[in-house]
Amino acid sequence: MADFDSLSYTPAYPGPNDDVLEAQARVCTGPHQTRPLGVNPSDFPQPAPILEIVLKSITGELPASDAASAAQMGAFFAAMTLRAYFPEATQWSPAEAAAFRKYHSALMEQLPPEIQYLMNPEQGYVPANAAEAVVVKALEKILRAKHLGYAETREMCEAILSDAVNPAFKGAALIGQRMNRETYQEVRGYLDAFFGPEEVQPIDVAALTHFGQPYDGATRYFRPTLFVAAVRAALGEASLLHSVDAMPPKNGVTEETILKALGANTQLSLTQTASLITDTSVGFGYMSQREYCRAAYDLRELRVHIKKRPPWAATEKAQQFFSARESNYMVLGYYHIGYEKPLLQLAWERGFDAAVAVKGEEGTSHYALRLGKPSTSDRMAVNYSQGFQRVDDAREDFALDIDPTVYGFEYVRSPRPEVVSAEAFAELGMAALSGEQGHIYDRILLNTAMVDYLLGICPEPAEAFARTRAVMDSGRALEHLRAYIRASHRV
């Protein structure tokens, strides 16, 4: 990471203010998705009350619990400035223009210099330290709807990960990048700022599959990745999972919370994780973002205050930690159409032998047990899968819907568990690996078999399903999961 000077800014996040969050939800989005405030008199929120909240937050007239934070203000005012470059329909409404005219004098007198800069970048700003200078330099482009190069993005992200940058600038830069729609070079920059390609370590296994799921977890559907990893370990296919214990906005069930519910140790270093993957009795590992990039983990609260997910919410799923001797694979989940292409390109450029991106349930790579309406040229269905296999160093791409009925799964709808919690998921997964039939068993079976087929590990789906059933029914997969839990306390 960049070596910034020792001057440290310790961020304090009062609030956030709910009304300002609602305003951010409307204006801190893309060129065609932004909804101007106050288009109709009955709309909520109206722009004038939002500016009043900002002013009262600055003067201390609101209690800390209700105040708008610096990060909120940064995101909001950056969005308002950036919208000057948007199509006419998403630029300022007459009500927004009137509100800013009404409060112009008060804003100029009371807003701190960093917020004034975000409102009027032409006036300039003198950064407090080297890290802040990096972000301000990037904002000179971002606030004018311009893009950054790879090196600029990576350096900016590394600065944001430090404690030396005002939260207003952090919020402004991240929201501005989202609103501008990140380029491929910007996507690369965010990914490598967290854990660069130079940090990837060789690992003594023939093949390894990295699984990348949304870090904010599941709130509706069973999360099978951990149990898929145990099944694949029993098949001799090593896996690496990575996530966190909790991540806003969803704060759903993650692999880490399921492991905790099972009694495993989730505070493992890269070296300790590698030892579990190479242990043939275990055969898979889990890395917490808390361990591999603590600075990113510590910015979880910032996600709440900027309302929208930061740009790295998509790229962190493509993180690579280890490189196997012979073959490397990646499996990614996504929700927002368009991100799958740069994520797959990242995997290709990193030298992966095969990768698959799945528009799965809740933005994961998890296949639903019912396809629903098939994909069209204008719409991707849940279960739409695309990826590549590297053949003689040439890229062979594929794209298809995965229809569970083709493989004997007949469901009217994709079932949800009665209880959504780490403890419930742990119990359900263990029961399925103990041979209990039902939709949890079917979900683990479908996801394991299809991953190994699409990655080219199994040439035919029938073979993939047969061998997956064998290790689930024999209890071998369960043995590997139990071995992980025990070994996680010994390494």
Coordinates of C-alpha atoms in Angstrom, one line a residue, residues 33-266:
Q33 CA -31.5 6.2 -12.3
T34 CA -31.2 9.4 -10.3
R35 CA -34.5 10.8 -9.1
P36 CA -34.4 14.6 -8.5
L37 CA -35.8 15.8 -5.2
G38 CA -39.0 17.9 -5.0
V39 CA -40.3 17.2 -8.5
N40 CA -43.8 17.1 -7.0
P41 CA -44.8 19.0 -3.8
S42 CA -45.9 15.7 -2.2
D43 CA -42.5 14.0 -2.8
F44 CA -40.4 13.0 0.2
P45 CA -37.9 14.2 1.0
Q46 CA -38.0 17.8 -0.2
P47 CA -34.6 19.5 -0.9
A48 CA -35.1 22.5 1.4
P49 CA -35.5 20.4 4.6
I50 CA -32.5 18.3 3.7
L51 CA -30.3 21.5 3.5
E52 CA -31.8 22.6 6.9
I53 CA -30.8 19.2 8.4
V54 CA -27.2 19.7 7.0
L55 CA -27.0 23.2 8.5
K56 CA -28.4 22.1 11.9
S57 CA -26.0 19.2 11.9
I58 CA -23.0 21.5 11.4
T59 CA -24.1 24.0 14.1
G60 CA -24.9 21.2 16.6
E61 CA -28.6 21.9 16.8
L62 CA -29.3 18.2 16.2
P63 CA -28.3 15.5 18.7
A64 CA -25.5 13.3 17.4
S65 CA -27.8 10.4 16.9
D66 CA -29.9 12.4 14.4
A67 CA -27.1 14.5 12.8
A68 CA -26.0 14.1 9.2
S69 CA -22.4 12.8 9.2
A70 CA -19.5 14.2 7.2
A71 CA -19.6 11.1 5.1
Q72 CA -23.3 11.7 4.3
M73 CA -22.6 15.3 3.4
G74 CA -19.7 14.3 1.2
A75 CA -21.8 11.8 -0.7
F76 CA -24.8 14.1 -1.0
F77 CA -23.0 17.2 -2.2
A78 CA -20.7 15.3 -4.5
A79 CA -23.8 13.8 -6.1
M80 CA -25.4 17.2 -6.5
T81 CA -22.3 18.6 -8.2
L82 CA -21.9 15.6 -10.5
R83 CA -25.4 15.7 -11.7
A84 CA -24.6 18.8 -13.7
Y85 CA -23.0 16.3 -16.2
F86 CA -26.1 14.0 -16.2
P87 CA -28.9 14.0 -18.8
E88 CA -31.4 16.8 -18.4
A89 CA -34.0 14.5 -16.8
T90 CA -31.7 13.7 -13.9
Q91 CA -30.2 17.1 -13.4
W92 CA -31.4 19.4 -10.7
S93 CA -35.1 20.0 -10.3
P94 CA -36.5 23.5 -10.0
A95 CA -37.1 22.7 -6.3
E96 CA -33.5 21.8 -5.8
A97 CA -32.3 24.9 -7.5
A98 CA -34.6 27.0 -5.4
A99 CA -33.5 25.4 -2.2
F100 CA -29.8 26.0 -2.9
R101 CA -30.5 29.7 -3.8
K102 CA -32.4 30.1 -0.5
Y103 CA -29.7 28.6 1.6
H104 CA -26.7 29.8 -0.4
S105 CA -25.4 32.4 2.1
A106 CA -25.9 30.0 5.1
L107 CA -24.1 27.2 3.3
M108 CA -21.2 29.4 2.3
E109 CA -20.8 30.7 5.8
Q110 CA -21.3 27.5 7.8
L111 CA -20.2 24.5 5.6
P112 CA -16.6 23.4 6.4
P113 CA -14.0 23.9 3.6
E114 CA -14.1 20.3 2.4
I115 CA -17.9 20.4 1.8
Q116 CA -17.7 23.8 0.1
Y117 CA -15.1 22.3 -2.2
L118 CA -17.4 19.5 -3.1
M119 CA -20.1 22.0 -3.9
N120 CA -17.7 24.2 -5.9
P121 CA -14.6 22.3 -7.0
E122 CA -13.4 25.3 -8.9
Q123 CA -12.6 27.1 -5.7
G124 CA -9.9 24.5 -4.9
Y125 CA -8.9 22.9 -1.6
V126 CA -5.7 22.6 0.4
P127 CA -5.3 19.0 1.6
A128 CA -4.4 18.3 5.2
N129 CA -1.8 15.6 4.3
A130 CA -0.5 13.4 1.6
A131 CA -3.3 10.8 1.6
E132 CA -5.9 13.5 1.4
A133 CA -4.0 15.1 -1.5
V134 CA -4.4 11.8 -3.4
V135 CA -8.2 11.8 -2.9
V136 CA -8.7 15.4 -3.7
K137 CA -6.7 15.0 -6.9
A138 CA -8.9 12.1 -7.9
L139 CA -12.0 14.1 -7.0
E140 CA -10.9 16.8 -9.5
K141 CA -11.7 14.3 -12.2
I142 CA -14.6 12.4 -10.5
L143 CA -16.6 15.5 -9.9
R144 CA -16.4 16.4 -13.5
A145 CA -17.6 12.9 -14.6
K146 CA -14.2 11.8 -15.7
H147 CA -12.5 8.5 -15.1
L148 CA -9.3 7.5 -13.3
G149 CA -6.6 5.2 -14.6
Y150 CA -5.6 2.0 -12.8
A151 CA -2.7 3.5 -10.8
E152 CA -4.8 6.6 -9.8
T153 CA -7.7 4.4 -8.6
R154 CA -5.5 2.0 -6.6
E155 CA -3.7 4.9 -4.9
M156 CA -7.0 6.7 -4.1
C157 CA -8.5 3.5 -2.7
E158 CA -5.4 2.9 -0.6
A159 CA -5.7 6.5 0.7
I160 CA -9.4 5.9 1.6
L161 CA -8.4 2.8 3.5
S162 CA -6.1 4.9 5.7
D163 CA -7.3 7.0 8.7
A164 CA -5.8 10.2 7.2
V165 CA -8.6 11.2 4.9
N166 CA -11.7 13.3 5.9
P167 CA -14.9 11.1 5.8
A168 CA -16.5 13.7 3.5
F169 CA -13.9 13.0 0.9
K170 CA -14.2 9.3 1.3
G171 CA -18.0 9.4 0.8
A172 CA -17.6 11.8 -2.2
A173 CA -15.0 9.8 -4.0
L174 CA -16.8 6.4 -3.6
I175 CA -20.3 7.7 -4.5
G176 CA -18.8 9.7 -7.4
Q177 CA -17.2 6.6 -8.8
R178 CA -20.4 4.6 -8.5
M179 CA -22.4 7.3 -10.2
N180 CA -19.8 7.5 -13.0
R181 CA -20.0 3.8 -13.6
E182 CA -16.5 2.3 -13.0
T183 CA -14.3 1.5 -16.0
Y184 CA -12.4 -1.8 -16.2
Q185 CA -9.2 -0.1 -15.1
E186 CA -11.0 1.4 -12.1
V187 CA -12.4 -2.1 -11.2
R188 CA -8.8 -3.4 -11.3
G189 CA -7.6 -0.6 -9.1
Y190 CA -10.1 -1.3 -6.4
L191 CA -9.4 -5.0 -6.4
D192 CA -5.6 -4.7 -6.2
A193 CA -5.8 -2.0 -3.5
F194 CA -7.2 -4.6 -1.0
F195 CA -4.8 -7.5 -1.9
G196 CA -2.6 -7.0 -4.9
P197 CA -1.4 -9.7 -7.4
E198 CA 2.1 -9.3 -6.0
E199 CA 0.8 -10.7 -2.7
V200 CA -0.7 -13.9 -4.1
Q201 CA 1.1 -16.9 -2.6
P202 CA 1.8 -20.3 -4.1
I203 CA 0.1 -23.1 -2.4
D204 CA 1.0 -26.8 -2.6
V205 CA -2.2 -28.2 -4.1
A206 CA -2.7 -29.3 -7.7
A207 CA -5.9 -27.2 -8.2
L208 CA -7.7 -24.5 -6.3
T209 CA -11.1 -22.8 -6.7
H210 CA -11.7 -19.4 -5.3
F211 CA -15.4 -18.7 -4.5
G212 CA -16.5 -15.1 -4.4
Q213 CA -19.9 -14.3 -2.8
P214 CA -21.4 -10.9 -1.7
Y215 CA -20.0 -10.0 1.7
D216 CA -23.3 -8.7 3.0
G217 CA -24.7 -12.2 3.3
A218 CA -28.1 -13.9 2.8
T219 CA -31.4 -12.8 4.2
R220 CA -33.8 -15.0 2.2
Y221 CA -32.1 -18.1 0.8
F222 CA -29.9 -20.9 2.2
R223 CA -26.2 -20.1 1.8
P224 CA -24.6 -23.4 0.5
T225 CA -21.0 -22.3 -0.3
L226 CA -19.4 -23.7 2.9
F227 CA -21.1 -27.1 2.4
V228 CA -20.2 -27.1 -1.3
A229 CA -16.6 -26.6 -0.3
A230 CA -16.8 -29.6 2.1
V231 CA -18.3 -31.8 -0.7
R232 CA -15.6 -30.7 -3.2
A233 CA -12.9 -31.4 -0.6
A234 CA -14.2 -35.0 -0.3
L235 CA -13.9 -35.1 -4.1
G236 CA -10.3 -33.9 -4.0
E237 CA -11.1 -30.5 -5.3
A238 CA -9.7 -27.7 -3.0
S239 CA -11.7 -24.5 -2.4
L240 CA -11.0 -21.1 -0.8
L241 CA -13.9 -19.1 0.6
H242 CA -13.7 -15.4 1.8
S243 CA -16.2 -13.1 3.4
V244 CA -16.8 -11.3 6.8
D245 CA -18.9 -11.8 9.9
A246 CA -21.4 -9.0 9.1
M247 CA -21.6 -6.4 6.4
P248 CA -24.2 -3.6 5.9
P249 CA -26.6 -3.0 4.4
K250 CA -28.0 -6.5 4.7
N251 CA -25.9 -7.8 7.6
G252 CA -27.1 -11.3 6.4
V253 CA -25.8 -14.8 7.0
T254 CA -22.3 -15.3 5.7
E255 CA -19.9 -18.3 5.5
E256 CA -18.1 -16.8 8.6
T257 CA -21.2 -16.7 10.7
I258 CA -22.1 -20.3 9.7
L259 CA -18.5 -21.4 10.6
K260 CA -18.8 -19.7 14.0
A261 CA -22.2 -21.4 14.6
L262 CA -20.5 -24.7 13.9
G263 CA -17.7 -23.9 16.4
A264 CA -14.9 -23.2 14.0
N265 CA -12.1 -20.7 14.5
T266 CA -12.6 -17.9 11.9

